[in-house]
CSV table of C-alpha atoms in Angstrom, one decimal:
chain,number,residue,atom,x,y,z
A,1,MET,CA,-84.7,-1.3,-59.1
A,2,GLU,CA,-81.3,-2.2,-57.5
A,3,ARG,CA,-79.6,0.6,-59.5
A,4,GLY,CA,-77.3,1.0,-57.0
A,5,ALA,CA,-76.3,-2.7,-57.1
A,6,ALA,CA,-76.2,-2.7,-60.6
A,7,ALA,CA,-74.3,0.2,-61.6
A,8,ALA,CA,-71.6,-0.9,-58.8
A,9,LEU,CA,-71.1,-3.8,-61.2
A,10,GLY,CA,-70.8,-2.3,-64.3
A,11,CYS,CA,-68.4,-4.1,-66.7
A,12,ALA,CA,-66.1,-1.4,-68.8
A,13,LEU,CA,-66.3,-1.3,-72.6
A,14,ARG,CA,-63.1,0.0,-74.1
A,15,SER,CA,-62.8,0.8,-77.5
A,16,PRO,CA,-65.7,-0.8,-79.0
A,17,SER,CA,-65.5,-0.9,-82.9
A,18,PRO,CA,-67.0,2.4,-84.1
A,19,SER,CA,-69.3,0.5,-86.7
A,20,PRO,CA,-70.0,-3.3,-86.5
A,21,SER,CA,-67.7,-5.7,-88.5
A,22,PRO,CA,-69.6,-7.6,-91.3
A,23,ALA,CA,-72.1,-9.5,-89.8
A,24,PRO,CA,-70.7,-13.3,-89.5
A,25,GLN,CA,-73.2,-16.0,-90.4
A,26,TRP,CA,-74.9,-17.2,-87.3
A,27,ARG,CA,-75.6,-21.2,-87.2
A,28,PRO,CA,-78.9,-22.2,-86.0
A,29,LEU,CA,-79.3,-22.0,-81.9
A,30,PHE,CA,-78.9,-25.0,-80.1
A,31,ARG,CA,-81.9,-25.7,-78.3
A,32,CYS,CA,-80.8,-27.4,-74.8
A,33,PRO,CA,-82.8,-30.4,-73.5
A,34,ARG,CA,-85.8,-29.4,-71.5
A,35,ARG,CA,-87.3,-31.0,-68.8
A,36,ASP,CA,-91.0,-31.0,-68.4
A,37,PRO,CA,-91.7,-28.8,-65.2
A,38,PRO,CA,-93.7,-30.9,-62.6
A,39,VAL,CA,-97.5,-30.2,-62.5
A,40,PRO,CA,-98.5,-28.0,-60.0
A,41,PRO,CA,-101.2,-29.2,-57.3
A,42,ARG,CA,-104.4,-27.4,-57.3
A,43,PRO,CA,-103.8,-24.3,-55.5
A,44,LEU,CA,-105.9,-23.5,-52.5
A,45,VAL,CA,-105.5,-19.4,-52.0
A,46,PRO,CA,-107.9,-16.8,-50.9
A,47,PRO,CA,-109.4,-14.6,-53.4
A,48,ALA,CA,-106.8,-12.0,-54.4
A,49,ARG,CA,-106.0,-8.9,-52.9
A,50,LEU,CA,-106.4,-5.1,-54.4
A,51,PHE,CA,-103.2,-3.8,-55.5
A,52,SER,CA,-103.1,-0.1,-55.7
A,53,GLU,CA,-101.1,0.0,-58.8
A,54,TYR,CA,-103.5,-1.9,-61.1
A,55,ARG,CA,-107.4,-2.6,-61.5
A,56,HIS,CA,-108.7,-5.9,-60.0
A,57,LEU,CA,-111.5,-7.8,-60.9
A,58,ASP,CA,-112.4,-11.3,-58.9
A,59,MET,CA,-115.1,-13.3,-60.3
A,60,LYS,CA,-116.7,-16.4,-60.2
A,61,LYS,CA,-115.0,-19.2,-61.7
A,62,GLY,CA,-115.6,-19.8,-65.2
A,63,GLN,CA,-116.8,-23.1,-66.1
A,64,SER,CA,-115.3,-26.3,-67.2
A,65,ARG,CA,-114.7,-26.8,-70.9
A,66,ASN,CA,-116.6,-29.1,-73.2
A,67,SER,CA,-114.1,-32.3,-73.8
A,68,LEU,CA,-114.2,-31.6,-77.6
A,69,LYS,CA,-115.5,-28.0,-78.2
A,70,THR,CA,-113.0,-25.7,-79.1
A,71,PHE,CA,-111.5,-23.3,-81.2
A,72,SER,CA,-109.3,-23.6,-84.2
A,73,SER,CA,-106.1,-21.7,-84.9
A,74,SER,CA,-108.1,-19.9,-87.7
A,75,GLY,CA,-110.2,-18.4,-85.2
A,76,HIS,CA,-113.7,-20.3,-85.8
A,77,SER,CA,-115.5,-21.3,-82.7
A,78,GLY,CA,-117.7,-24.0,-82.1
A,79,VAL,CA,-116.1,-26.5,-83.9
A,80,ARG,CA,-116.7,-30.2,-83.0
A,81,GLN,CA,-113.2,-31.9,-83.3
A,82,ASN,CA,-111.7,-35.5,-83.0
A,83,TYR,CA,-109.2,-36.3,-80.4
A,84,ASP,CA,-106.2,-36.0,-82.5
A,85,ASP,CA,-107.1,-32.6,-84.0
A,86,LEU,CA,-107.6,-31.3,-80.2
A,87,VAL,CA,-104.2,-32.4,-79.4
A,88,ASN,CA,-102.6,-30.8,-82.8
A,89,ASP,CA,-104.5,-27.7,-82.0
A,90,LYS,CA,-103.7,-27.6,-78.0
A,91,LEU,CA,-102.6,-23.9,-77.0
A,92,LEU,CA,-99.5,-24.7,-75.0
A,93,ILE,CA,-96.2,-26.1,-75.8
A,94,ASP,CA,-94.7,-28.7,-73.6
A,95,CYS,CA,-98.0,-28.9,-71.5
A,96,GLY,CA,-99.2,-32.4,-72.2
A,97,GLU,CA,-102.4,-33.3,-74.0
A,98,ASP,CA,-104.9,-32.3,-71.2
A,99,GLN,CA,-103.2,-28.8,-71.3
A,100,ASP,CA,-103.5,-28.6,-67.4
A,101,CYS,CA,-100.2,-27.6,-66.3
A,102,VAL,CA,-101.7,-24.1,-65.6
A,103,LEU,CA,-104.8,-25.4,-64.0
A,104,GLY,CA,-106.3,-23.0,-61.2
A,105,GLY,CA,-103.2,-20.7,-61.6
A,106,VAL,CA,-102.5,-17.1,-62.4
A,107,VAL,CA,-101.0,-16.2,-65.8
A,108,ALA,CA,-98.7,-13.4,-66.7
A,109,LEU,CA,-99.0,-12.6,-70.3
A,110,GLY,CA,-96.4,-11.2,-72.7
A,111,LYS,CA,-93.5,-12.1,-75.0
A,112,PHE,CA,-90.9,-12.3,-72.0
A,113,ASP,CA,-87.9,-12.5,-74.4
A,114,ALA,CA,-85.6,-10.5,-72.1
A,115,LEU,CA,-86.9,-11.3,-68.7
A,116,HIS,CA,-86.4,-8.0,-67.6
A,117,ILE,CA,-87.7,-6.2,-64.2
A,118,GLY,CA,-90.7,-5.3,-65.8
A,119,HIS,CA,-91.5,-9.0,-66.6
A,120,ARG,CA,-90.3,-9.7,-63.0
A,121,GLU,CA,-93.2,-7.3,-62.1
A,122,LEU,CA,-95.7,-8.9,-63.7
A,123,ALA,CA,-94.6,-12.1,-62.0
A,124,MET,CA,-94.7,-11.0,-58.8
A,125,HIS,CA,-98.1,-9.5,-59.0
A,126,ALA,CA,-99.5,-13.1,-60.5
A,127,SER,CA,-97.6,-14.6,-57.5
A,128,LYS,CA,-99.6,-12.3,-55.1
A,129,ALA,CA,-103.0,-13.7,-56.6
A,130,GLY,CA,-102.3,-17.5,-56.8
A,131,THR,CA,-99.8,-19.9,-58.6
A,132,PRO,CA,-97.8,-17.9,-60.7
A,133,PHE,CA,-97.4,-18.6,-64.4
A,134,LEU,CA,-95.7,-17.0,-67.6
A,135,LEU,CA,-97.5,-17.6,-71.0
A,136,SER,CA,-95.1,-16.5,-73.6
A,137,PHE,CA,-95.5,-16.0,-77.1
A,138,VAL,CA,-93.0,-17.4,-79.7
A,139,GLY,CA,-92.7,-16.9,-83.3
A,140,MET,CA,-93.8,-13.7,-83.6
A,141,ALA,CA,-90.9,-12.0,-85.5
A,142,GLU,CA,-91.3,-14.8,-88.2
A,143,VAL,CA,-95.1,-14.6,-88.4
A,144,LEU,CA,-95.5,-10.9,-88.8
A,145,GLY,CA,-92.1,-10.3,-90.9
A,146,TRP,CA,-90.8,-7.5,-88.5
A,147,THR,CA,-87.9,-5.7,-90.0
A,148,TYR,CA,-85.9,-3.3,-88.5
A,149,ARG,CA,-84.3,-0.5,-90.7
A,150,ARG,CA,-81.6,1.0,-88.4
A,151,ALA,CA,-78.3,0.4,-90.1
A,152,LEU,CA,-76.2,0.4,-86.9
A,153,TYR,CA,-78.3,-2.4,-85.5
A,154,ASP,CA,-78.9,-4.3,-88.5
A,155,TYR,CA,-76.9,-7.3,-87.5
A,156,PHE,CA,-78.5,-7.8,-84.3
A,157,PHE,CA,-81.8,-7.3,-84.8
A,158,LEU,CA,-82.1,-9.1,-88.5
A,159,HIS,CA,-80.5,-12.5,-86.7
A,160,ARG,CA,-82.7,-11.9,-83.4
A,161,PRO,CA,-80.7,-14.2,-81.1
A,162,PRO,CA,-82.5,-14.3,-78.0
A,163,ILE,CA,-81.5,-12.1,-75.2
A,164,VAL,CA,-81.7,-15.0,-72.7
A,165,ALA,CA,-80.4,-18.3,-74.1
A,166,GLN,CA,-83.3,-21.3,-73.7
A,167,CYS,CA,-81.5,-23.5,-71.6
A,168,ASP,CA,-80.6,-20.2,-68.7
A,169,ARG,CA,-84.2,-19.3,-68.6
A,170,LYS,CA,-84.9,-21.8,-65.6
A,171,ARG,CA,-82.0,-20.4,-63.9
A,172,VAL,CA,-83.2,-16.9,-64.4
A,173,LEU,CA,-86.8,-17.5,-63.3
A,174,SER,CA,-85.3,-19.3,-60.2
A,175,SER,CA,-83.9,-16.2,-59.0
A,176,TRP,CA,-87.2,-14.4,-59.1
A,177,ALA,CA,-88.5,-16.6,-56.4
A,178,PRO,CA,-88.0,-13.9,-53.7
A,179,TYR,CA,-89.7,-11.2,-55.3
A,180,CYS,CA,-92.8,-14.1,-56.0
A,181,ARG,CA,-93.3,-15.3,-52.3
A,182,ASN,CA,-90.6,-17.8,-52.7
A,183,VAL,CA,-92.4,-19.7,-55.5
A,184,VAL,CA,-90.2,-20.1,-58.7
A,185,PRO,CA,-92.6,-19.0,-61.8
A,186,LEU,CA,-93.1,-21.6,-64.4
A,187,GLU,CA,-92.9,-20.6,-68.3
A,188,TYR,CA,-95.1,-22.2,-70.8
A,189,GLN,CA,-95.1,-21.1,-74.5
A,190,VAL,CA,-97.8,-20.5,-77.0
A,191,GLU,CA,-96.9,-20.8,-80.5
A,192,PHE,CA,-98.2,-17.4,-81.9
A,193,SER,CA,-99.0,-18.9,-85.4
A,194,LYS,CA,-101.8,-21.0,-83.6
A,195,VAL,CA,-103.5,-17.8,-82.0
A,196,ARG,CA,-102.9,-14.9,-84.2
A,197,SER,CA,-106.3,-15.4,-86.1
A,198,LEU,CA,-108.1,-15.4,-82.8
A,199,SER,CA,-110.4,-12.4,-81.8
A,200,PRO,CA,-109.6,-11.0,-78.4
A,201,ARG,CA,-113.0,-12.7,-77.4
A,202,GLN,CA,-112.1,-16.0,-78.7
A,203,PHE,CA,-108.3,-15.6,-77.1
A,204,VAL,CA,-109.8,-14.8,-73.6
A,205,GLU,CA,-112.0,-18.0,-74.2
A,206,ARG,CA,-109.5,-20.2,-75.0
A,207,LEU,CA,-107.8,-19.0,-71.9
A,208,SER,CA,-111.0,-19.8,-69.7
A,209,LYS,CA,-112.0,-23.1,-71.1
A,210,ASP,CA,-109.1,-24.9,-72.4
A,211,LEU,CA,-106.6,-24.0,-69.8
A,212,ARG,CA,-109.2,-23.4,-67.0
A,213,ILE,CA,-106.7,-20.8,-65.2
A,214,LYS,CA,-107.9,-18.6,-62.2
A,215,GLY,CA,-106.9,-15.3,-63.7
A,216,VAL,CA,-104.4,-13.1,-65.9
A,217,VAL,CA,-101.9,-10.5,-65.2
A,218,ALA,CA,-101.0,-8.3,-68.0
A,219,GLY,CA,-99.2,-4.7,-68.8
A,220,GLU,CA,-100.8,-1.5,-69.2
A,221,ASN,CA,-99.7,-1.4,-72.7
A,222,TYR,CA,-100.6,-5.1,-73.3
A,223,ARG,CA,-102.2,-5.8,-76.8
A,224,PHE,CA,-103.9,-9.4,-77.8
A,225,GLY,CA,-106.4,-10.5,-80.6
A,226,TYR,CA,-106.1,-10.2,-84.2
A,227,LYS,CA,-104.1,-7.4,-85.3
A,228,ALA,CA,-103.7,-6.6,-81.6
A,229,SER,CA,-107.0,-5.3,-81.4
A,230,GLY,CA,-107.7,-6.0,-77.8
A,231,ASP,CA,-105.9,-3.7,-75.2
A,232,ALA,CA,-105.9,-3.9,-71.4
A,233,ALA,CA,-109.5,-2.6,-70.8
A,234,GLU,CA,-111.0,-4.9,-73.3
A,235,LEU,CA,-108.9,-7.8,-71.5
A,236,VAL,CA,-110.4,-6.6,-68.1
A,237,LYS,CA,-113.7,-6.7,-69.6
A,238,LEU,CA,-113.4,-10.1,-71.3
A,239,CYS,CA,-112.1,-11.6,-68.3
A,240,GLU,CA,-115.1,-10.4,-66.4
A,241,GLU,CA,-117.4,-12.2,-68.9
A,242,PHE,CA,-115.7,-15.2,-68.7
A,243,GLY,CA,-115.3,-15.4,-65.0
A,244,LEU,CA,-111.4,-14.7,-64.5
A,245,SER,CA,-109.6,-12.2,-62.3
A,246,ALA,CA,-107.8,-9.7,-64.2
A,247,PHE,CA,-104.9,-7.8,-63.0
A,248,ILE,CA,-103.5,-4.8,-65.1
A,249,VAL,CA,-99.9,-3.8,-63.9
A,250,ARG,CA,-98.3,-0.5,-64.4
A,251,SER,CA,-95.6,-0.3,-66.4
A,252,VAL,CA,-91.8,-0.1,-65.0
A,253,MET,CA,-90.2,2.8,-66.1
A,254,ASP,CA,-86.9,3.3,-66.9
A,255,THR,CA,-85.3,6.1,-64.9
A,256,ALA,CA,-82.1,5.9,-65.9
A,257,LYS,CA,-82.8,7.7,-69.1
A,258,ARG,CA,-79.5,7.1,-70.7
A,259,SER,CA,-78.2,9.1,-73.6
A,260,HIS,CA,-75.0,8.5,-75.7
A,261,ASN,CA,-73.1,11.6,-77.2
A,262,GLY,CA,-75.7,13.7,-75.6
A,263,VAL,CA,-78.6,12.2,-77.6
A,264,ALA,CA,-81.3,10.2,-76.1
A,265,ALA,CA,-81.9,6.8,-77.8
A,266,THR,CA,-85.1,6.4,-80.0
A,267,ILE,CA,-86.2,2.8,-79.5
A,268,ASN,CA,-89.3,2.5,-81.4
A,269,SER,CA,-92.5,4.0,-82.0
A,270,SER,CA,-94.1,2.6,-79.0
A,271,ASP,CA,-91.4,3.5,-76.6
A,272,LYS,CA,-92.9,5.7,-73.7
A,273,GLY,CA,-89.9,5.5,-71.4
A,274,GLN,CA,-91.0,2.2,-69.9
A,275,VAL,CA,-88.2,-0.8,-69.5
A,276,SER,CA,-88.6,-3.3,-72.4
A,277,SER,CA,-87.0,-5.7,-74.4
A,278,SER,CA,-86.0,-3.3,-77.0
A,279,ARG,CA,-84.2,-1.0,-74.5
A,280,VAL,CA,-82.3,-4.1,-73.9
A,281,ARG,CA,-81.3,-4.7,-77.1
A,282,HIS,CA,-80.1,-1.5,-77.6
A,283,ALA,CA,-78.2,-1.2,-74.7
A,284,LEU,CA,-76.3,-4.7,-75.9
A,285,ALA,CA,-76.0,-3.4,-79.2
A,286,ILE,CA,-73.9,-0.1,-77.9
A,287,GLY,CA,-72.0,-2.2,-75.1
A,288,ASP,CA,-73.5,-0.3,-72.1
A,289,MET,CA,-73.2,-3.1,-69.7
A,290,GLU,CA,-74.2,-1.1,-66.6
A,291,TYR,CA,-77.4,0.0,-68.7
A,292,VAL,CA,-78.1,-3.5,-69.3
A,293,SER,CA,-77.6,-4.7,-65.4
A,294,GLU,CA,-80.3,-2.0,-64.6
A,295,LEU,CA,-82.9,-3.1,-67.3
A,296,LEU,CA,-82.4,-6.7,-66.3
A,297,GLY,CA,-82.1,-6.6,-62.5
A,298,ARG,CA,-78.9,-9.0,-63.1
A,299,LYS,CA,-75.7,-9.5,-64.9
A,300,HIS,CA,-76.2,-10.5,-68.4
A,301,ARG,CA,-75.2,-13.9,-69.1
A,302,LEU,CA,-73.6,-15.1,-72.6
A,303,VAL,CA,-74.2,-18.8,-72.9
A,304,LEU,CA,-71.6,-20.6,-75.2
A,305,MET,CA,-72.0,-24.0,-76.2
A,306,VAL,CA,-68.4,-25.9,-76.0
A,307,ASN,CA,-67.2,-28.0,-78.9
A,308,GLN,CA,-64.6,-28.9,-81.0
A,309,ASN,CA,-63.8,-26.2,-82.4
A,310,CYS,CA,-62.9,-24.3,-78.9
A,311,LEU,CA,-59.1,-23.9,-78.0
A,312,HIS,CA,-58.2,-23.9,-74.5
A,313,GLU,CA,-54.4,-22.5,-73.7
A,314,ARG,CA,-53.1,-22.0,-70.0
A,315,LYS,CA,-55.1,-18.7,-69.5
A,316,ARG,CA,-57.3,-18.4,-72.1
A,317,ILE,CA,-60.0,-20.0,-74.1
A,318,VAL,CA,-60.9,-19.1,-77.8
A,319,LEU,CA,-64.4,-20.2,-79.1
A,320,PRO,CA,-65.9,-19.3,-82.4
A,321,ASN,CA,-68.9,-16.8,-82.3
A,322,SER,CA,-71.2,-19.5,-83.7
A,323,CYS,CA,-71.0,-21.1,-80.2
A,324,MET,CA,-73.0,-18.4,-78.6
A,325,LEU,CA,-76.7,-19.2,-77.7
A,326,ASN,CA,-77.9,-15.8,-77.1
A,327,MET,CA,-77.4,-12.2,-77.8
A,328,PRO,CA,-73.7,-11.0,-77.1
A,329,PRO,CA,-72.9,-7.0,-76.7
A,330,VAL,CA,-71.2,-5.4,-79.5
A,331,GLU,CA,-67.8,-6.1,-80.3
A,332,GLY,CA,-64.9,-4.7,-78.0
A,333,LEU,CA,-63.0,-5.5,-74.8
A,334,TYR,CA,-64.8,-6.1,-71.7
A,335,GLU,CA,-63.5,-6.0,-68.2
A,336,ASN,CA,-64.6,-7.6,-64.8
A,337,CYS,CA,-66.4,-10.2,-66.3
A,338,ASP,CA,-66.8,-13.7,-64.6
A,339,LEU,CA,-66.6,-17.1,-66.3
A,340,VAL,CA,-69.1,-19.9,-65.1
A,341,ASN,CA,-69.8,-23.5,-66.1
A,342,GLY,CA,-73.0,-24.2,-63.6
A,343,GLY,CA,-70.2,-23.1,-60.7
A,344,TYR,CA,-68.0,-20.5,-60.4
A,345,ILE,CA,-64.7,-20.3,-62.2
A,346,GLY,CA,-63.3,-17.1,-61.8
A,347,PRO,CA,-62.9,-13.7,-62.8
A,348,CYS,CA,-61.9,-12.8,-66.6
A,349,ARG,CA,-61.9,-10.2,-69.4
A,350,VAL,CA,-63.4,-11.0,-72.8
A,351,ILE,CA,-62.9,-10.1,-76.3
A,352,ILE,CA,-65.5,-10.2,-78.6
A,353,ASN,CA,-64.6,-9.8,-82.4
A,354,SER,CA,-66.8,-10.6,-85.8
A,355,ASP,CA,-65.3,-14.3,-85.7
A,356,THR,CA,-64.4,-15.2,-82.0
A,357,ILE,CA,-64.7,-14.5,-78.4
A,358,VAL,CA,-61.6,-14.7,-76.5
A,359,ILE,CA,-61.8,-15.3,-72.8
A,360,GLU,CA,-58.6,-14.6,-70.8
A,361,MET,CA,-58.8,-15.5,-67.1
A,362,LYS,CA,-57.1,-13.3,-64.7
A,363,ASP,CA,-55.7,-16.0,-62.5
A,364,GLU,CA,-53.9,-18.5,-64.6
A,365,ASN,CA,-55.0,-21.4,-62.2
A,366,SER,CA,-58.4,-20.9,-62.7
A,367,LEU,CA,-58.7,-23.3,-65.8
A,368,SER,CA,-57.2,-26.4,-64.0
A,369,PRO,CA,-58.7,-28.9,-64.6
A,370,ASN,CA,-59.8,-28.1,-68.2
A,371,PRO,CA,-63.3,-26.8,-67.9
A,372,ILE,CA,-64.0,-27.3,-71.6
A,373,GLN,CA,-63.4,-31.1,-71.0
A,374,GLU,CA,-66.2,-31.2,-68.2
A,375,VAL,CA,-68.9,-29.4,-69.4
A,376,ARG,CA,-71.0,-28.6,-72.8
A,377,GLN,CA,-71.5,-25.0,-71.8
A,378,LEU,CA,-69.8,-22.0,-70.7
A,379,GLY,CA,-71.2,-18.9,-69.3
A,380,ILE,CA,-69.9,-15.1,-69.4
A,381,GLU,CA,-71.2,-12.5,-66.8
A,382,PHE,CA,-70.8,-9.2,-67.9
A,383,GLY,CA,-70.7,-6.7,-64.3
């Protein structure tokens, strides 16, 4: 889990505020332009191998779907729709009208909000069975009305900025290529509101007939279908029925077992000690960047959108916290950070407070020429 390397790169936090300052009002997060990923060729791969850490079923490929027989987002099957309705009810976002971007591939199922080492494990096993894709579900918090009652973390959880900036996800996935047989997994998103009412059977049938995939990969704690009524065992059973391969992967456990002030953190009711996005958010909320690096398998990068409100001095850049495109650590002083703008700029220290982010460069020549005039984004990597 790369703990040794990650621990050596820890970013020291000095005197964070004892409790979060009054929460600033987050402006709507910017959405960075996204290019449609190329349509991968139909893979020609041998049947997937059996991995000792998960169950494997390799069945005959499912039959191709009827062109106009589909399932509505309300969960009714066998509905004949006209072409416009079919396009509006398509399962994937940014995949085109034919929904063939994952054709013949193996999709890893999950939320993938943090892209942590547990998510990377799913992508790695998908790559062993075929062309790997991530199938992420978005909009769950809004649809389900999730709330978090812990007062200490209300600011971070209620505002729910993403852990990874949308425009930074391709870079993170590219870093997974060495784990995925030198293939960069592509990611496609499913609007949760379109599938929330589907039964487990209807969901798997849509994967088989609408997307015509080869197989799925999921964690052992994966739940799916209306009111999360389906579990990993049912996923295996339904995939067998519809002619899909099913790979169930054991959870990556959090071996660090961090505690603070002698008390181990309670993340949520489903926490069994596995690496999770909730643990990443918790670590960010208490400013333990060494722990964050261990969970992510990389440095956490805070992406900032440069605008007219940014102030550039000789050794300093001051930005309003409304420039943040993803979740920052708790307020405080962070040493041994790095500033990037597509390329490496230089080492810095960072001060985060309720109103601004102050970046102080350790080398006064690092900011010449002015990086703010050259790019629209800056990134801070916490060691």
